[in-house]
C-alpha atoms as an extended CHARMM CRD file, in Angstrom:
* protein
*
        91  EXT
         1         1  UNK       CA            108.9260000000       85.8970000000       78.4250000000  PROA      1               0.0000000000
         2         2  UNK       CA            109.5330000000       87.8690000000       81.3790000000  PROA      2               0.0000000000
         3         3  UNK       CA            107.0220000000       90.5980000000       82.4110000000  PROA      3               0.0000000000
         4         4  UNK       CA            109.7390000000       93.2730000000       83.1820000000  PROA      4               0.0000000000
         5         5  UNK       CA            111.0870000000       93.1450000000       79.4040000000  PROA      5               0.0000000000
         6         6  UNK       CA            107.7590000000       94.3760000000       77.8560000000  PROA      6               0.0000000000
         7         7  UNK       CA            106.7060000000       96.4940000000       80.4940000000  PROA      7               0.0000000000
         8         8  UNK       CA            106.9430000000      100.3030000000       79.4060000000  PROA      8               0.0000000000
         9         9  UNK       CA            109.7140000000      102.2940000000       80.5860000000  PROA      9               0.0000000000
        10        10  UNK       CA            108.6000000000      104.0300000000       83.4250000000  PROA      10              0.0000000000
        11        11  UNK       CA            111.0030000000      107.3590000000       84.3630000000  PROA      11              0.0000000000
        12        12  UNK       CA            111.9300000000      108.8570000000       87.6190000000  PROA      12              0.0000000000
        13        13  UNK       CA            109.6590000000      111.1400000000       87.6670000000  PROA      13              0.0000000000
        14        14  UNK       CA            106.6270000000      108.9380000000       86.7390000000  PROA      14              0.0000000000
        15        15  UNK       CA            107.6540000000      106.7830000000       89.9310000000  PROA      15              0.0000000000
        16        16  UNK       CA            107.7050000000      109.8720000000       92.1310000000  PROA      16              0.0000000000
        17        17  UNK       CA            103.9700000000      110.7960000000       90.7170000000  PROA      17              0.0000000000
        18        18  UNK       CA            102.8120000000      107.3970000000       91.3840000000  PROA      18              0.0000000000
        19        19  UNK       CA            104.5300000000      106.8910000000       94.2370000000  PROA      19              0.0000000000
        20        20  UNK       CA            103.2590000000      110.1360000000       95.8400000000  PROA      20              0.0000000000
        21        21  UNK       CA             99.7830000000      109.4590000000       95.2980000000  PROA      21              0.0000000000
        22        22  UNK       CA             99.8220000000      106.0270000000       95.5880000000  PROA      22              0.0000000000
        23        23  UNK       CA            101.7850000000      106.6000000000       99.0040000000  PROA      23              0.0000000000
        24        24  UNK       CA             98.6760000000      109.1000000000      100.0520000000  PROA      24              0.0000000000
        25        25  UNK       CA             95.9190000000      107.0980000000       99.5620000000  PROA      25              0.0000000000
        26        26  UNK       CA             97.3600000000      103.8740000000      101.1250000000  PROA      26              0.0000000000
        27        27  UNK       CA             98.2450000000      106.6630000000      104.1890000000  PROA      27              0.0000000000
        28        28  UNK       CA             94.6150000000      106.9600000000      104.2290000000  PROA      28              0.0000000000
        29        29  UNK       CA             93.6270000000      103.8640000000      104.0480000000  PROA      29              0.0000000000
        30        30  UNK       CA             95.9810000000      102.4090000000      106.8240000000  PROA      30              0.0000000000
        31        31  UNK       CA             95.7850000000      105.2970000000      109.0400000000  PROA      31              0.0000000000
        32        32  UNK       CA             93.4490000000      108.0290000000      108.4310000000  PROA      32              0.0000000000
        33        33  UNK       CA             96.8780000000      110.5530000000      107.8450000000  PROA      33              0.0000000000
        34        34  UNK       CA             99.5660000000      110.9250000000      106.0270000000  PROA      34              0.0000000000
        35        35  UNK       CA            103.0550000000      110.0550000000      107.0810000000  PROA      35              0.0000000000
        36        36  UNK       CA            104.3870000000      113.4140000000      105.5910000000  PROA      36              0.0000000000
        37        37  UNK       CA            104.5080000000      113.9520000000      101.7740000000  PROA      37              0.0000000000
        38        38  UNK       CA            108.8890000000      112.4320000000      101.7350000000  PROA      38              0.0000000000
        39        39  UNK       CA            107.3470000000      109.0730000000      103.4180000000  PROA      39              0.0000000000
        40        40  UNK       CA            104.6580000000      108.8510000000      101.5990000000  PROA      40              0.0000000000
        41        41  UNK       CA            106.5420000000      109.2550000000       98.3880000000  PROA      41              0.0000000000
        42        42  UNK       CA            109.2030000000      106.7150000000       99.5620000000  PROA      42              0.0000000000
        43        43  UNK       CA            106.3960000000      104.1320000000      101.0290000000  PROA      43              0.0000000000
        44        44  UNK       CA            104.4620000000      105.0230000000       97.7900000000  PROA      44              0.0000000000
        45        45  UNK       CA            107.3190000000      104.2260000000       95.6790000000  PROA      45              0.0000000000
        46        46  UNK       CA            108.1140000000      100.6660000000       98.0080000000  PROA      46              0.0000000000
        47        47  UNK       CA            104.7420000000       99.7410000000       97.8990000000  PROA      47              0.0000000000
        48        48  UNK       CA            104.6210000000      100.1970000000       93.8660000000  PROA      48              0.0000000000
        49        49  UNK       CA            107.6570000000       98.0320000000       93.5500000000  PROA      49              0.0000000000
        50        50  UNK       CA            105.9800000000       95.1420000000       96.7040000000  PROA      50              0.0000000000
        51        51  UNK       CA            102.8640000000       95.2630000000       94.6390000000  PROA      51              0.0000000000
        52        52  UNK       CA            104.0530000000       94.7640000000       91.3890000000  PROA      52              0.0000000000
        53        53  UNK       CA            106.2370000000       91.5050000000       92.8480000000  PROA      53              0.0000000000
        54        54  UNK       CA            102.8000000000       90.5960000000       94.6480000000  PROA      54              0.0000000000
        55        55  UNK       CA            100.8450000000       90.8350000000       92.3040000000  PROA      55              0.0000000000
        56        56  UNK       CA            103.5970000000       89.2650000000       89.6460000000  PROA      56              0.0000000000
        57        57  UNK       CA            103.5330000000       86.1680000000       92.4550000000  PROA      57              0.0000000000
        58        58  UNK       CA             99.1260000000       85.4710000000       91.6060000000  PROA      58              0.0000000000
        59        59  UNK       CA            100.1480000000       85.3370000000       87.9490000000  PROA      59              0.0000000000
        60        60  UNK       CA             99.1930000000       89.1650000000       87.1790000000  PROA      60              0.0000000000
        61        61  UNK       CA            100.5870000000       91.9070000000       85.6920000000  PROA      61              0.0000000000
        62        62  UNK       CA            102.4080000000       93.9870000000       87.8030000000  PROA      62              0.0000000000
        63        63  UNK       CA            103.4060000000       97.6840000000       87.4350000000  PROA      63              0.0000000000
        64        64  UNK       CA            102.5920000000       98.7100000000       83.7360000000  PROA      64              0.0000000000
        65        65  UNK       CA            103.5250000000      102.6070000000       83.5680000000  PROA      65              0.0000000000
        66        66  UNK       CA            101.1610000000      105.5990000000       85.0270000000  PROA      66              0.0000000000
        67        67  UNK       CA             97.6410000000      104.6380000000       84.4480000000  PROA      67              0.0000000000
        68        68  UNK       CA             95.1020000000      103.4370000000       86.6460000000  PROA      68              0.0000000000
        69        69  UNK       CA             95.9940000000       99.9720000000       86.7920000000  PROA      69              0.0000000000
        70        70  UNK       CA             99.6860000000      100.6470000000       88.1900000000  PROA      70              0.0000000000
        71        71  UNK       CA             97.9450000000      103.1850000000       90.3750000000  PROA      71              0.0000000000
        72        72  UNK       CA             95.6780000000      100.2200000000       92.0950000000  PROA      72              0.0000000000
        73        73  UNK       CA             98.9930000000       97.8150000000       92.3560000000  PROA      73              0.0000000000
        74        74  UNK       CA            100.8460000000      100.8380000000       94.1470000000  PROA      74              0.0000000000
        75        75  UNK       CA             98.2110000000      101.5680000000       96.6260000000  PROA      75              0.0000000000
        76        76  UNK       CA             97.5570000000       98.0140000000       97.4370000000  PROA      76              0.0000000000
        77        77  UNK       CA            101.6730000000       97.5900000000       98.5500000000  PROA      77              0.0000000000
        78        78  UNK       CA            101.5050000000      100.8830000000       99.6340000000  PROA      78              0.0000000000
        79        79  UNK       CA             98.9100000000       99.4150000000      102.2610000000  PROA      79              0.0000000000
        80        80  UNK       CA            101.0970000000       96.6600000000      102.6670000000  PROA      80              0.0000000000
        81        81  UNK       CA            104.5080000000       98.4790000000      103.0220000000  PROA      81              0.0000000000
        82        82  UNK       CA            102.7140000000      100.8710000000      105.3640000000  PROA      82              0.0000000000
        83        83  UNK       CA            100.8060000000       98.0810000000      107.6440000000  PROA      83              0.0000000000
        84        84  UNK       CA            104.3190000000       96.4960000000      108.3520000000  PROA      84              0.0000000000
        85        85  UNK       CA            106.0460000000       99.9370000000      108.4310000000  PROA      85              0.0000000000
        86        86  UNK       CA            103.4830000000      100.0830000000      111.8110000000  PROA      86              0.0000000000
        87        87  UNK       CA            103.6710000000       97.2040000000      113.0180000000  PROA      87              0.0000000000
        88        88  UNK       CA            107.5230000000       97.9740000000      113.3210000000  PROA      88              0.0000000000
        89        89  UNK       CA            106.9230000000      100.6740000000      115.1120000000  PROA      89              0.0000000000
        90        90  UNK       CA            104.7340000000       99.3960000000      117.7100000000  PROA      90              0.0000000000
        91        91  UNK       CA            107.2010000000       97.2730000000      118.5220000000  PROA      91              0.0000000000
């Protein structure tokens, strides 16, 4: 059965909270700042959706609604998003 059917329903506004605070602490972790609380929200909310898929990929669960689990799979593609968000800048 596919992982996205029995994952809870996750609103907009629950993606905005973990996206924002995933979105800080991967700024944090990648770069010592934030990016400014609108790209950290967007990355936050990328790297939520890049980490679930990742993390779907290894055979785990992915995003599962706001708890601390989801909150660990959004900072880690946070970090992700944000590493190749500067390494397309640099160039």
């Amino acid at each position: 059965m596919d992982n996205v059917a029995t994952a809870p329903y996750m609103g907009i506004i629950s993606w905005i909270i973990l996206g924002l605070i995933a979105g800080f602490i991967g700024s944090k972790i990648v770069n010592r700042t934030g990016e400014g609380i609108l790209l950290d929200v967007v990355l936050g909310v990328v790297g939520a959706v890049v980490g679930g898929f990742l993390f779907n990929l290894v055979g785990a669960q992915g995003v599962t609604g706001l708890n601390l689990w989801s909150l660990l799979v959004a900072v880690i593609g946070a970090v992700v998003v944000l590493g190749a968000y500067r390494l397309i800048l640099r160039r």
